[in-house]
Coordinates of C-alpha atoms in Angstrom, one line a residue:
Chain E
X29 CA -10.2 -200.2 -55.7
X30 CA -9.1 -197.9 -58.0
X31 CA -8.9 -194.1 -57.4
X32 CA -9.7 -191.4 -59.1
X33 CA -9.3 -190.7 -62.4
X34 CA -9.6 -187.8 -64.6
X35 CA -9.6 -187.1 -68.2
X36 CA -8.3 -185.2 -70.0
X37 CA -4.4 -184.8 -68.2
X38 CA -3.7 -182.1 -70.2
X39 CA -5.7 -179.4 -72.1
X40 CA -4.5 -176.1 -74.1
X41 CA -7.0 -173.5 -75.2
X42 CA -7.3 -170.3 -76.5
X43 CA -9.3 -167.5 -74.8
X44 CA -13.1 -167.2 -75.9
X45 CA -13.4 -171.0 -75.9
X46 CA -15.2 -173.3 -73.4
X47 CA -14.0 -176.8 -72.1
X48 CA -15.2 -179.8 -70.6
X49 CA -13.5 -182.0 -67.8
X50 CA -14.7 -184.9 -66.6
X51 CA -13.9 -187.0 -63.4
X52 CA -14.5 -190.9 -62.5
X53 CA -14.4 -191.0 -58.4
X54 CA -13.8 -194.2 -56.7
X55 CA -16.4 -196.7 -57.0
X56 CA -19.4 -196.4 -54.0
X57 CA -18.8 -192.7 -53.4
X58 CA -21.2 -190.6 -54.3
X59 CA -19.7 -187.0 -53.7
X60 CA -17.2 -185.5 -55.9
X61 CA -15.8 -182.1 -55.5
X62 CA -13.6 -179.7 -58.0
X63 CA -11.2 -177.6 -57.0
X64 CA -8.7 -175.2 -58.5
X65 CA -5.0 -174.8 -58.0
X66 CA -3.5 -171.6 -59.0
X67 CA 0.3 -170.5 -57.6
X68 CA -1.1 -167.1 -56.8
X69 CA -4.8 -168.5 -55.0
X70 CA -3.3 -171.8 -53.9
X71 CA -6.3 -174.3 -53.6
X72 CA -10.0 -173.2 -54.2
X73 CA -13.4 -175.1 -53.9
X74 CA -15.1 -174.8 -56.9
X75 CA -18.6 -176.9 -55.9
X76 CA -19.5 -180.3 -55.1
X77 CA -22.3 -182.6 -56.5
X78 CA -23.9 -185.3 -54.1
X79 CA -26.7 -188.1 -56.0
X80 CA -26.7 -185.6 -59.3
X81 CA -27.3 -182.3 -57.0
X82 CA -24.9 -179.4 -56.3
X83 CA -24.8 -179.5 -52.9
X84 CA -22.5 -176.4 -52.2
X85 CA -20.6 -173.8 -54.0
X86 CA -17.4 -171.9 -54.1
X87 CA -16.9 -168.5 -55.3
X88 CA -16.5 -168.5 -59.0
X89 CA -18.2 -166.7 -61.3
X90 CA -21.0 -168.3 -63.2
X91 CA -18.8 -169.6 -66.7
X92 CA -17.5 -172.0 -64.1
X93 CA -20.5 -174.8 -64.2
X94 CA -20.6 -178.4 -63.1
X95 CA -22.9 -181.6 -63.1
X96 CA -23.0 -185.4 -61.8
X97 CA -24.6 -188.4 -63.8
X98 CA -26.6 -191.2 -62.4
X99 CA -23.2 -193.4 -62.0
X100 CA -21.3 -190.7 -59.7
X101 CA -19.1 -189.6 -62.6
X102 CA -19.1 -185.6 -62.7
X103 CA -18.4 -183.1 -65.9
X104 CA -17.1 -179.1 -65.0
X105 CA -17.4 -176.7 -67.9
X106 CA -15.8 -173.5 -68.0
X107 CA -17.2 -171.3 -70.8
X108 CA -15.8 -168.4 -72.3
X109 CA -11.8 -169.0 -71.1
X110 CA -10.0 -166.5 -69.8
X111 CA -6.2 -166.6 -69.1
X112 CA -6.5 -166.4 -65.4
X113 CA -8.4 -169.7 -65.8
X114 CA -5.4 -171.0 -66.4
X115 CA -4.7 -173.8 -63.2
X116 CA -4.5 -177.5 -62.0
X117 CA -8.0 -178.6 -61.5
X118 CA -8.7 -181.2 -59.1
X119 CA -11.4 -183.9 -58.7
X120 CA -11.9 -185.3 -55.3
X121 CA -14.6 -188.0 -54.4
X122 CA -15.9 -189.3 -51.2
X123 CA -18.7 -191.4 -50.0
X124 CA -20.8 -188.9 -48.9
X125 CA -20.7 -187.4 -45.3
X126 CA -19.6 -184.3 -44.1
X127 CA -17.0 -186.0 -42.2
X128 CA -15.7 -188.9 -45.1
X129 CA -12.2 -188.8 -46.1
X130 CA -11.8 -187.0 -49.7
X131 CA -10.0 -189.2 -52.2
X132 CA -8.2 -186.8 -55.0
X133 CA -7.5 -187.7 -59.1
X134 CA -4.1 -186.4 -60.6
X135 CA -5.8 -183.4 -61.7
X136 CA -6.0 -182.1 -65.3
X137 CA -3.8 -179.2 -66.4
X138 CA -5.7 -176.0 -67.9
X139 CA -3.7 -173.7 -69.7
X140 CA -4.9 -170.8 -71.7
X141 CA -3.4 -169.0 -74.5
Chain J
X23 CA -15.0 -169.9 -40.2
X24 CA -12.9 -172.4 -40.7
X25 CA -9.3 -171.4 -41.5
X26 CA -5.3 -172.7 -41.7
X27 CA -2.4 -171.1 -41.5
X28 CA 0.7 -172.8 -42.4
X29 CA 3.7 -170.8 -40.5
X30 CA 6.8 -171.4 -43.2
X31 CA 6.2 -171.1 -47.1
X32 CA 9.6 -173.6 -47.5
X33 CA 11.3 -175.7 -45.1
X34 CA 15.1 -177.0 -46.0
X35 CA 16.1 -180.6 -44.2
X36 CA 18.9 -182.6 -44.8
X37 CA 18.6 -185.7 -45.5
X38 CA 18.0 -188.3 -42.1
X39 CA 17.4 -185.3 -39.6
X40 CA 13.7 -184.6 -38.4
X41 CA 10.7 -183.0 -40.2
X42 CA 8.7 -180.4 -38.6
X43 CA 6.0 -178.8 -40.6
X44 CA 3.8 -176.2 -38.7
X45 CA 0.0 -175.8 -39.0
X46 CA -2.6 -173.4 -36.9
X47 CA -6.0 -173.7 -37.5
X48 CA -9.2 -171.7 -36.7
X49 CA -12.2 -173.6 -35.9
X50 CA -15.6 -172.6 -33.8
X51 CA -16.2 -176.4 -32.8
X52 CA -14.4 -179.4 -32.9
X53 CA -12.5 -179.7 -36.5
X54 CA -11.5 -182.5 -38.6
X55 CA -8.1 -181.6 -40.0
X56 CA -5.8 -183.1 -42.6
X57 CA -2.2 -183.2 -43.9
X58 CA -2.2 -184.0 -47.6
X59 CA 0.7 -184.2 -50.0
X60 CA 1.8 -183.4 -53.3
X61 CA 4.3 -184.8 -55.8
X62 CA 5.3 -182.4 -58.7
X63 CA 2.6 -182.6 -61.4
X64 CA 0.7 -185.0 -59.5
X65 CA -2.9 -184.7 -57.6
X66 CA -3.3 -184.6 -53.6
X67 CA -2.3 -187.8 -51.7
X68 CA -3.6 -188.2 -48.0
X69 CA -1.3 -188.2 -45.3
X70 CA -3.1 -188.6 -42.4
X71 CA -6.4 -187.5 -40.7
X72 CA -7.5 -186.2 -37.6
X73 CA -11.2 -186.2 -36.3
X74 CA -11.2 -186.0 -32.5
X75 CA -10.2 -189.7 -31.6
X76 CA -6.0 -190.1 -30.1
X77 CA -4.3 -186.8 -30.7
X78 CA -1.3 -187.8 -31.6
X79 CA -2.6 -189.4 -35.3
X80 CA 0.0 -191.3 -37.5
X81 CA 0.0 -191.3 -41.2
X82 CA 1.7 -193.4 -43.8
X83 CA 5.5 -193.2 -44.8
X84 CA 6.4 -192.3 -41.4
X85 CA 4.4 -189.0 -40.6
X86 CA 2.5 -187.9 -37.8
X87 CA 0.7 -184.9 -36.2
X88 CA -0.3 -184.3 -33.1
X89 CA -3.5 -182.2 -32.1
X90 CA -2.9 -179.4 -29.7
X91 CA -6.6 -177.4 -28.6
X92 CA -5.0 -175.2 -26.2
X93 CA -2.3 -174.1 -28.9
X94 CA -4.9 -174.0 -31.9
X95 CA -2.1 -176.3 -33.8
X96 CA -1.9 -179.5 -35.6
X97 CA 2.0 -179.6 -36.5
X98 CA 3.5 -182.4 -39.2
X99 CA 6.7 -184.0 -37.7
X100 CA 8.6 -187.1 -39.3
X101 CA 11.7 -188.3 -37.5
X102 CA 14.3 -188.7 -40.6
X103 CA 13.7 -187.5 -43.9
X104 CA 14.1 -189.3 -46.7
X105 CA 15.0 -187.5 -50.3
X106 CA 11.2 -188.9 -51.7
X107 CA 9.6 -186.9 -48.6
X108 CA 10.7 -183.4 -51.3
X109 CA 7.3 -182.4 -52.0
X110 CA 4.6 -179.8 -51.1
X111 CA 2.1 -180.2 -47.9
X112 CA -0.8 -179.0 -47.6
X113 CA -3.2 -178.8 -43.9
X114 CA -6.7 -179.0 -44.3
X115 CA -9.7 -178.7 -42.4
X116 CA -13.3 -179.9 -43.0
X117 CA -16.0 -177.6 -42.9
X118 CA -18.6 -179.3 -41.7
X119 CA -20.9 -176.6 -41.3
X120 CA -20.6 -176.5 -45.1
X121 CA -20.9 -180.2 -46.2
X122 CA -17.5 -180.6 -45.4
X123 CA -15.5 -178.6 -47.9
X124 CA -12.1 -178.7 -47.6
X125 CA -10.2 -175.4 -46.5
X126 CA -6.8 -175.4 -48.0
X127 CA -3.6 -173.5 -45.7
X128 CA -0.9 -172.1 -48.6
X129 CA 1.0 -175.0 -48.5
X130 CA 4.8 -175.7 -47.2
X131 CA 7.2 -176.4 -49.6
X132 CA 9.9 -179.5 -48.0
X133 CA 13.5 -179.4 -49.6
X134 CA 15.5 -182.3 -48.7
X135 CA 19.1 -181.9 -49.5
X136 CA 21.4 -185.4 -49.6

């Protein structure tokens, strides 16, 4: 099977703008999660989207915005950058439980100028 | 709450002596807890997984953990490090009061010097 994948790798804005990422989980799960890596926060839940719903969320401030499609894949927008967005964001995807194994993407690469 | 505290921010092995990564957890119930890894500039890989089966749980490239409830731990040990073990771990535990978010610890940094 393969895992997940995430699009873009790498991404450099400016502050004031608003990007897109977008995540493929493994096929047959139905859960994906975000995360963000930071070296000062270490690793954050951002929120996670089960069958198009967003089943739980961390706590980020409201630019930070998500959805899921009908075929699992999931978009996060952050709107209105700001330079301590700057991070690793991380996909993970799972089949559904509370107890399933997550399965994490290589991540894309934020940085804001 | 669910919570992880990794005990050393950087660990320093030579090559072909043991690993031992340390990991103590909070939990008000039974926990599922994980050791994942990560590469330089690459995503999280799973290590191994721990949901109240054996407690003494074996992961791929040689790891293993072993479950201790009276000690509130869930250590990482490998027997001989290898020079691709260099990398940063990271214990987890599932909330699954929460739909099972994942609660990250800071993360241990292995150095593995030839």
């Amino acid at each position: 099977k393969a895992g997940v994948t995430q699009t873009p790798r790498y991404l450099i804005k400016t502050r004031g703008q608003q990007v897109t990422l977008s995540c493929s989980p493994i096929s047959g799960h139905r859960s994906v999660s975000w995360y963000q890596q930071t070296p000062g926060q270490g690793l954050q839940f951002l929120f996670e989207y089960f069958s198009e719903t967003q089943r739980n969320k961390g706590n980020f401030p409201g630019r930070f915005s998500g959805r899921q499609f009908s075929n699992s894949r999931s978009e996060m927008n952050v709107s209105t950058l700001e330079l301590g967005d700057s991070a690793l964001y991380l996909c993970a995807s799972r089949w559904g439980t509370s107890t399933d194994t997550q399965y994490f993407g290589p991540g894309t690469r934020l940085t804001v100028l | 709450a669910q919570s992880v505290t990794q005990l050393d921010s950087h660990v320093s092995v030579s090559e072909g002596t043991p690993v031992l990564l340390r990991c103590n957890y909070s939990s008000s119930y039974s926990p599922s807890l994980f050791w994942y890894v990560q590469h330089p500039n690459k995503g999280l890989q799973l290590l191994l997984k721990y949901t109240s089966a054996a407690t003494l749980v074996k992961g791929i490239n040689g790891f293993e953990a072993e479950f201790k409830k009276s000690e509130t731990s869930f250590h990482l040990t490998k027997p001989s490090a290898h020079m691709s073990d260099a990398a940063e771990y990271f214990c987890v535990v599932s909330d699954r009061t929460n739909t099972g978010k994942l609660i990250f610890g800071q993360g241990t940094t292995l150095q593995v010097k030839p």
